[in-house]
Amino acid sequence: MSDSDAPTAGALGDFLRGRRARLSPEDAGIVSYGIRRVPGLRREELAQLAGISPTYYTRLEQGQSTNASETVIDAIARALDLDDAERTHLHDLARPARSRRRRPARPDAARPSTMRLINAMADVPAVVLGRRTEVLAWNRLAHALLAGHHDFTAPGRPADRPNLTRMLFLDPHTRELYARWDEEAARDVASLRLFAGRYRDDRELADLVGELTLKSNTFATLWAKHPVYKCQSGRKYFRHPEVGEFELEFEVLHLPDDSGHRILTYTAIPGTPSELTLRLLAAHTADPGIHRGSAAALGSAIITRAATT
């Protein structure tokens, strides 16, 4: 096993053991015999369900085999009852790692056309993220929503780029921004796991995981559980310092290439107080002279008026 395969073998084994542990013999339709010292299926039981030899499965879980066929991986995925995101992640982990490039990689950057697109979305907070959740670009409203305490031009400087995951776990301002921080943290780690499996030769991504594991006990605990989640859409709950509490729906739009770039957008449900609050934030962004107290009062008046009409 090469050095480039070693981290992957460990991740593959961790993932298989974790998913095997959550599947009970009863769930798998297996009659259980004897005393079980650990939860979940035994290796030989899973191998039987997948139709492969126990010896081969053990070698795969221990990282001693890195060339399993797609047929074998699909059989294991079915035996473990994996969802689509978990199945994709398993295939990523089981695939032999690509050789790392020897020449230094150029700093990542958002395409000019992508930047023009998000800047044209003046009423919609929009962010261009790289594969490591680093901010490659954002429009004015997204900057005001997520990180008004950061320099707006920072994404254009690779050394200064904000990173949404790092901010979430290490920046007190960002932690206060999310009314349901635990929910946001779990979703973020599960999404990052997918990218770590897909781009496992990315040294900067591995460095980010290592940094957060050392600096945040919460991140380390979540990461060790090996959660996997394809974050496409959902709802986020904000406690914004300028306009108060509101909720927005988000969509993640993946660009059709291998860059790992994606556009994260936020919208409010029409006719709700959150829509009015987002408009208020947009007004505050256009006119920074609106102070927090007057903004909150204006928001309260707008919401009250909307409720009575």
Coordinates of C-alpha atoms in Angstrom, one line a residue:
M1 CA 0.0 0.0 0.0
S2 CA 1.4 3.4 -1.0
D3 CA 1.7 6.4 1.2
S4 CA -1.1 8.1 -0.8
D5 CA -3.4 5.2 -0.1
A6 CA -2.8 5.0 3.7
P7 CA -5.1 7.8 4.9
T8 CA -7.8 6.5 2.6
A9 CA -7.5 2.9 3.9
G10 CA -8.0 4.3 7.5
A11 CA -11.0 6.3 6.4
L12 CA -12.5 3.4 4.6
G13 CA -12.1 1.1 7.6
D14 CA -13.5 3.7 9.9
F15 CA -16.5 4.1 7.6
L16 CA -17.2 0.4 7.2
R17 CA -16.9 -0.3 10.9
G18 CA -19.2 2.6 11.8
R19 CA -21.9 1.6 9.4
R20 CA -21.5 -2.1 10.4
A21 CA -22.0 -1.2 14.0
R22 CA -25.2 0.6 13.4
L23 CA -26.9 -2.3 11.6
S24 CA -28.4 -4.9 14.0
P25 CA -28.7 -8.6 13.2
E26 CA -32.5 -8.2 13.4
D27 CA -32.4 -5.4 10.9
A28 CA -30.4 -7.5 8.5
G29 CA -32.6 -10.6 9.0
I30 CA -29.8 -12.6 10.6
V31 CA -30.4 -15.0 13.6
S32 CA -28.0 -13.9 16.3
Y33 CA -26.1 -16.5 18.3
G34 CA -23.9 -16.1 21.3
I35 CA -22.9 -13.1 23.3
R36 CA -22.0 -10.0 21.3
R37 CA -19.2 -7.9 22.7
V38 CA -19.7 -5.0 20.2
P39 CA -22.9 -3.6 18.6
G40 CA -23.9 -4.3 15.1
L41 CA -23.0 -7.0 12.6
R42 CA -19.9 -9.2 12.8
R43 CA -17.5 -9.0 9.8
E44 CA -18.4 -12.5 8.7
E45 CA -22.1 -11.7 8.9
L46 CA -21.7 -8.7 6.7
A47 CA -19.5 -10.7 4.3
Q48 CA -22.3 -13.3 4.0
L49 CA -24.9 -10.7 3.3
A50 CA -22.6 -9.1 0.6
G51 CA -21.8 -12.5 -0.9
I52 CA -18.0 -12.2 -0.5
S53 CA -15.6 -14.2 1.6
P54 CA -15.0 -13.1 5.2
T55 CA -11.3 -13.1 4.6
Y56 CA -11.6 -10.7 1.7
Y57 CA -13.9 -8.3 3.6
T58 CA -11.6 -8.3 6.6
R59 CA -8.7 -7.4 4.4
L60 CA -10.8 -4.6 2.8
E61 CA -11.8 -3.2 6.2
Q62 CA -8.2 -3.3 7.5
G63 CA -6.9 -1.5 4.5
Q64 CA -5.0 -4.4 3.1
S65 CA -6.9 -4.4 -0.2
T66 CA -7.3 -1.2 -2.2
N67 CA -8.6 -2.5 -5.6
A68 CA -12.1 -3.7 -4.8
S69 CA -14.4 -3.9 -7.9
E70 CA -17.5 -1.7 -8.2
T71 CA -19.6 -4.9 -8.0
V72 CA -18.1 -5.8 -4.6
I73 CA -18.5 -2.2 -3.3
D74 CA -22.1 -2.1 -4.5
A75 CA -22.8 -5.5 -2.7
I76 CA -21.3 -4.1 0.5
A77 CA -23.4 -0.9 0.2
R78 CA -26.6 -3.0 -0.2
A79 CA -25.7 -5.2 2.8
L80 CA -25.1 -2.1 4.9
D81 CA -28.3 -0.4 3.6
L82 CA -26.5 2.8 2.7
D83 CA -28.3 5.8 1.3
D84 CA -27.2 7.5 -2.0
A85 CA -24.7 9.8 -0.3
E86 CA -23.2 7.1 1.8
R87 CA -22.9 4.8 -1.3
T88 CA -21.1 7.5 -3.2
H89 CA -18.8 8.1 -0.3
L90 CA -18.0 4.4 0.0
H91 CA -17.1 4.3 -3.7
D92 CA -14.9 7.4 -3.3
L93 CA -13.0 5.8 -0.4
A94 CA -12.6 2.4 -2.0
R95 CA -11.3 3.9 -5.3
P96 CA -7.4 4.0 -5.5
A97 CA -6.1 7.4 -4.8
R98 CA -4.8 9.5 -7.6
S99 CA -1.1 10.4 -7.5
R100 CA -0.5 13.8 -6.0
R101 CA 0.8 16.4 -8.3
R102 CA 4.4 17.3 -7.7
R103 CA 4.2 20.9 -9.0
P104 CA 2.6 23.5 -6.6
A105 CA -1.1 24.0 -7.4
R106 CA -2.2 27.5 -8.4
P107 CA -4.5 29.2 -5.9
D108 CA -8.1 28.4 -6.5
A109 CA -10.3 31.1 -7.9
A110 CA -13.9 31.6 -8.9
R111 CA -14.5 32.0 -12.6
P112 CA -15.3 35.6 -13.7
S113 CA -18.6 34.5 -15.1
T114 CA -19.6 32.9 -11.8
M115 CA -18.7 36.1 -10.0
R116 CA -20.8 38.2 -12.4
L117 CA -23.7 35.8 -11.8
I118 CA -23.7 36.2 -8.0
N119 CA -23.2 39.9 -8.2
A120 CA -26.2 40.2 -10.4
M121 CA -28.3 38.5 -7.7
A122 CA -28.5 41.7 -5.6
D123 CA -31.5 40.6 -3.6
V124 CA -30.2 37.0 -2.9
P125 CA -27.3 36.3 -0.6
A126 CA -24.9 34.2 -2.8
V127 CA -21.5 32.7 -2.1
V128 CA -19.1 30.8 -4.3
L129 CA -17.4 28.1 -2.2
G130 CA -14.4 25.9 -3.0
R131 CA -14.1 22.3 -2.1
R132 CA -12.6 23.2 1.3
T133 CA -15.6 25.5 2.1
E134 CA -13.3 28.5 1.5
V135 CA -15.1 31.6 0.2
L136 CA -14.0 32.3 -3.3
A137 CA -16.4 35.1 -3.8
W138 CA -19.6 36.5 -2.3
N139 CA -22.0 39.3 -3.1
R140 CA -22.7 42.2 -0.8
L141 CA -25.8 40.7 0.8
A142 CA -24.1 37.4 1.5
H143 CA -21.2 39.2 3.1
A144 CA -23.6 41.2 5.3
L145 CA -25.5 38.0 6.2
L146 CA -22.6 35.7 7.0
A147 CA -19.5 37.7 7.9
G148 CA -19.9 41.5 8.1
H149 CA -17.0 41.5 10.5
H150 CA -14.7 40.3 7.7
D151 CA -13.2 42.4 4.9
F152 CA -15.5 42.2 1.9
T153 CA -12.5 41.9 -0.4
A154 CA -10.8 39.0 1.5
P155 CA -12.0 36.2 -0.8
G156 CA -9.9 37.7 -3.6
R157 CA -6.7 37.1 -1.5
P158 CA -6.0 33.4 -1.1
A159 CA -4.0 34.0 2.2
D160 CA -6.9 35.9 3.8
R161 CA -9.9 33.9 2.5
P162 CA -12.6 33.2 5.1
N163 CA -13.5 29.6 5.4
L164 CA -17.1 28.8 6.4
T165 CA -16.2 25.6 8.4
R166 CA -13.4 27.3 10.2
M167 CA -15.6 30.2 11.0
L168 CA -18.4 28.0 12.2
F169 CA -16.2 26.2 14.8
L170 CA -13.6 28.7 15.7
D171 CA -15.1 32.2 15.3
P172 CA -17.4 33.3 18.2
H173 CA -19.2 35.8 15.9
T174 CA -20.2 33.0 13.6
R175 CA -21.2 30.7 16.4
E176 CA -23.6 33.4 17.7
L177 CA -25.0 33.9 14.2
Y178 CA -26.7 30.5 14.0
A179 CA -29.7 30.1 16.3
R180 CA -29.4 26.3 15.9
W181 CA -25.6 26.0 15.9
D182 CA -25.5 22.3 16.8
E183 CA -27.7 21.5 13.7
E184 CA -25.5 23.6 11.5
A185 CA -22.3 22.1 12.8
A186 CA -23.5 18.5 12.3
R187 CA -24.6 19.3 8.7
D188 CA -21.4 21.0 7.9
V189 CA -19.2 18.2 9.1
A190 CA -21.2 15.6 7.2
S191 CA -20.9 17.6 4.0
L192 CA -17.2 18.1 4.5
R193 CA -16.8 14.3 4.8
L194 CA -18.1 13.8 1.3
F195 CA -15.6 16.2 -0.1
A196 CA -12.8 14.7 1.9
G197 CA -13.6 11.3 0.4
R198 CA -13.9 12.7 -3.1
Y199 CA -10.8 14.8 -3.0
R200 CA -8.6 12.8 -0.7
D201 CA -5.4 13.8 -2.4
D202 CA -6.1 17.5 -1.5
R203 CA -3.5 18.4 1.1
E204 CA -5.1 21.7 2.1
L205 CA -8.4 19.9 2.8
A206 CA -6.6 17.4 5.0
D207 CA -4.8 20.2 6.7
L208 CA -8.1 22.0 7.5
V209 CA -9.5 18.8 9.0
G210 CA -6.4 18.4 11.1
E211 CA -6.5 22.0 12.3
L212 CA -10.1 21.8 13.3
T213 CA -9.7 18.4 15.0
L214 CA -6.9 19.9 17.2
K215 CA -8.7 23.2 17.9
S216 CA -12.3 22.1 18.4
N217 CA -13.4 19.2 20.5
T218 CA -16.9 19.4 19.0
F219 CA -15.5 19.1 15.5
A220 CA -13.3 16.2 16.5
T221 CA -16.2 14.3 18.1
L222 CA -18.4 14.9 15.0
W223 CA -15.7 13.9 12.6
A224 CA -14.9 10.7 14.4
K225 CA -18.5 9.5 13.9
H226 CA -17.9 9.7 10.1
P227 CA -21.2 11.3 9.2
V228 CA -22.0 11.7 5.5
Y229 CA -24.6 14.0 4.1
K230 CA -25.1 15.5 0.6
C231 CA -26.0 19.0 1.5
Q232 CA -28.3 20.3 -1.3
S233 CA -31.0 22.3 0.3
G234 CA -32.7 23.0 3.7
R235 CA -33.4 25.7 6.2
K236 CA -31.0 27.8 8.4
Y237 CA -32.0 29.8 11.4
F238 CA -30.1 33.0 12.0
R239 CA -29.7 35.4 14.9
H240 CA -28.2 38.3 13.1
P241 CA -26.6 41.2 15.1
E242 CA -28.3 43.8 12.8
V243 CA -31.8 42.5 12.1
G244 CA -32.5 39.9 14.7
E245 CA -33.8 36.4 14.3
F246 CA -35.2 35.0 11.0
E247 CA -34.9 31.9 8.9
L248 CA -33.9 31.3 5.3
E249 CA -34.0 28.4 2.9
F250 CA -30.7 27.5 1.2
E251 CA -29.8 25.8 -2.1
V252 CA -26.4 24.5 -3.1
L253 CA -25.7 24.6 -6.9
H254 CA -22.7 22.4 -7.9
L255 CA -20.8 23.6 -10.9
P256 CA -20.6 21.0 -13.7
D257 CA -16.8 20.4 -13.5
D258 CA -14.3 18.7 -11.2
S259 CA -13.4 21.9 -9.4
G260 CA -15.6 21.2 -6.4
H261 CA -16.9 24.8 -6.7
R262 CA -20.5 25.4 -5.7
I263 CA -22.8 28.4 -5.3
L264 CA -24.7 28.7 -2.0
T265 CA -27.8 30.8 -2.1
Y266 CA -30.3 31.9 0.5
T267 CA -33.9 32.9 0.0
A268 CA -36.9 33.6 2.2
I269 CA -40.4 32.2 1.8
P270 CA -42.5 35.0 0.1
G271 CA -44.9 36.7 2.4
T272 CA -43.2 35.8 5.6
P273 CA -41.6 38.0 8.3
S274 CA -38.2 36.5 7.2
E275 CA -38.7 37.9 3.7
L276 CA -39.2 41.3 5.2
T277 CA -36.2 40.9 7.5
L278 CA -34.0 39.9 4.5
R279 CA -35.2 43.1 2.7
L280 CA -34.3 45.0 5.8
L281 CA -30.8 43.5 5.8
A282 CA -30.5 44.4 2.1
A283 CA -31.5 48.0 2.9
H284 CA -29.0 48.1 5.8
T285 CA -26.3 46.9 3.4
A286 CA -27.1 49.6 0.9
D287 CA -27.2 52.2 3.7
P288 CA -24.8 51.3 6.6
G289 CA -26.1 54.4 8.4
I290 CA -29.1 52.4 9.6
H291 CA -28.2 51.6 13.2
R292 CA -29.2 48.3 14.9
G293 CA -31.8 50.0 17.0
S294 CA -33.5 51.7 14.1
A295 CA -33.2 48.6 12.0
A296 CA -34.9 46.5 14.6
A297 CA -37.7 49.1 15.1
L298 CA -38.2 49.4 11.3
G299 CA -38.3 45.6 11.0
S300 CA -40.9 45.3 13.8
A301 CA -43.0 48.0 12.2
I302 CA -42.9 46.2 8.8
I303 CA -43.7 42.8 10.3
T304 CA -46.6 44.3 12.3
R305 CA -48.0 46.0 9.2
A306 CA -47.7 42.8 7.2
A307 CA -49.6 40.8 9.9
T308 CA -52.5 43.2 9.8
T309 CA -52.9 43.3 6.0

